[in-house]
Short mmCIF file of C-alpha atoms in Angstrom, two decimals:
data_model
loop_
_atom_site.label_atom_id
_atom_site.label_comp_id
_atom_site.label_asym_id
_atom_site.label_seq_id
_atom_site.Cartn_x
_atom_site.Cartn_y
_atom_site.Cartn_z
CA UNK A 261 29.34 -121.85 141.61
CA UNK A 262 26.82 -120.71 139.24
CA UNK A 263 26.17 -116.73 139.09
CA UNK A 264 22.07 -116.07 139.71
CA UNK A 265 19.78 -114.95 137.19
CA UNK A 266 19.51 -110.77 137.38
CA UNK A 267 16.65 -110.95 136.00
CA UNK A 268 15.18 -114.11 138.22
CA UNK A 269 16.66 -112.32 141.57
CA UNK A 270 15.13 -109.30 140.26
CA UNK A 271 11.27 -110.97 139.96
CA UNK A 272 11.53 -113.03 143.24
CA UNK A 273 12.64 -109.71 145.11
CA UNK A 274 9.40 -107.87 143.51
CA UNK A 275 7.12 -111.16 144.57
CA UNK A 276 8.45 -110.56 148.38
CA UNK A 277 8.01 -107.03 148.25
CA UNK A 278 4.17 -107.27 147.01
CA UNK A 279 3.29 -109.93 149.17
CA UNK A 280 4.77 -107.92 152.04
CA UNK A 281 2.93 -104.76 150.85
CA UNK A 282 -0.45 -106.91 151.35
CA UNK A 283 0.29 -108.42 154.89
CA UNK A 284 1.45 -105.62 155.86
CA UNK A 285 -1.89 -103.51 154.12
CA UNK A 286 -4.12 -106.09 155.84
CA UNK A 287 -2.03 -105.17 159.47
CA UNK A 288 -2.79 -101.11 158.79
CA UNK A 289 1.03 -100.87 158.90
CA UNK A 290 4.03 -99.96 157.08
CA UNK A 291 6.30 -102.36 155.46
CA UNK A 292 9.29 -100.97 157.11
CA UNK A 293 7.91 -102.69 160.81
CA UNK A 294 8.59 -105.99 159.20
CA UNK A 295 12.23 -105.10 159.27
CA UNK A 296 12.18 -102.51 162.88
CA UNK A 297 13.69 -104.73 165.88
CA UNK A 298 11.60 -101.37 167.74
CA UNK A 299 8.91 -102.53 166.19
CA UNK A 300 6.89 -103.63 169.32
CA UNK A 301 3.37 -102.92 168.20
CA UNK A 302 3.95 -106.57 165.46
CA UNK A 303 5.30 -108.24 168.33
CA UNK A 304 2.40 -107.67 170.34
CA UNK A 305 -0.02 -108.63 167.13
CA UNK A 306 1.69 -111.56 166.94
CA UNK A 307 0.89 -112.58 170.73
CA UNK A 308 -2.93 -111.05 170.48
CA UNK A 309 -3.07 -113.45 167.22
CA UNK A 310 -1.47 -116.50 168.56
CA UNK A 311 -3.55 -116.09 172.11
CA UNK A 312 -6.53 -115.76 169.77
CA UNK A 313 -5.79 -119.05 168.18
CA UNK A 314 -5.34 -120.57 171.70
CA UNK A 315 -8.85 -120.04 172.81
CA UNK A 316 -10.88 -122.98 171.85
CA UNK A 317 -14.61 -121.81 173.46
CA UNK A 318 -16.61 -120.33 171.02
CA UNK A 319 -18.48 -118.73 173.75
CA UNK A 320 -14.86 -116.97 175.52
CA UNK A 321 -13.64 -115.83 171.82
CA UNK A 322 -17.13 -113.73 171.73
CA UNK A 323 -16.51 -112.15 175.00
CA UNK A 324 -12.93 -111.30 174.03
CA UNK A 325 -13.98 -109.97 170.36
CA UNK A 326 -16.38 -108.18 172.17
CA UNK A 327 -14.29 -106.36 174.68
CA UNK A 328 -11.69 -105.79 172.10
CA UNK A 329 -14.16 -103.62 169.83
CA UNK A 330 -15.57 -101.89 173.04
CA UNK A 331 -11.88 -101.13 173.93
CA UNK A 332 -10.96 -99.88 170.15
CA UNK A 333 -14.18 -97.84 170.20
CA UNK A 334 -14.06 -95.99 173.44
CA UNK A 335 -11.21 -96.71 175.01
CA UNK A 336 -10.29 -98.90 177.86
CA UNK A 337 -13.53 -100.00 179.74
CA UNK A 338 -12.88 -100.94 183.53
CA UNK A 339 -14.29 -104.15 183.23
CA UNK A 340 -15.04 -106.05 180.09
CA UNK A 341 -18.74 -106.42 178.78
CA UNK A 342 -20.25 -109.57 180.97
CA UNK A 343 -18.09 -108.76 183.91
CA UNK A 344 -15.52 -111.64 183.15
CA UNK A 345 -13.65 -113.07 180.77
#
């Protein structure tokens, strides 16, 4: 078995941790939730994303985008802007 590269392991390990530091800069949280099985708040980003994907009407991702900025600006509303979703 050949031994690895130092230096090679060393640049592929610094390539993973910088393209972590971005996802996890474009998520507005800390690279250590990639690696928290607590880390509940990623598993539920993953289901908003993937639900988001699911929804094919144009018309039904606007009401949803909408609700979701009403609810991250004030809170959560009763019932979302147009009375359904």
């Amino acid at each position: 078995m050949q031994k690895p590269d130092i230096d090679e392991v060393e640049r592929s390990n610094g390539l993973m941790i910088a393209k972590l530091a971005k996802i996890a800069e474009a998520l507005d949280c800390p690279v250590a939730d990639f690696f928290d099985v607590e880390a509940n708040a990623m598993n539920e980003t993953a289901a908003l994303l993937a639900s988001w994907h699911a929804i094919s009407d144009a018309d039904a991702r606007r009401k949803v985008l909408t609700y979701i900025r009403a609810v991250a600006r004030e809170g959560s509303p009763a019932t979302p802007p147009g009375g359904d979703l």
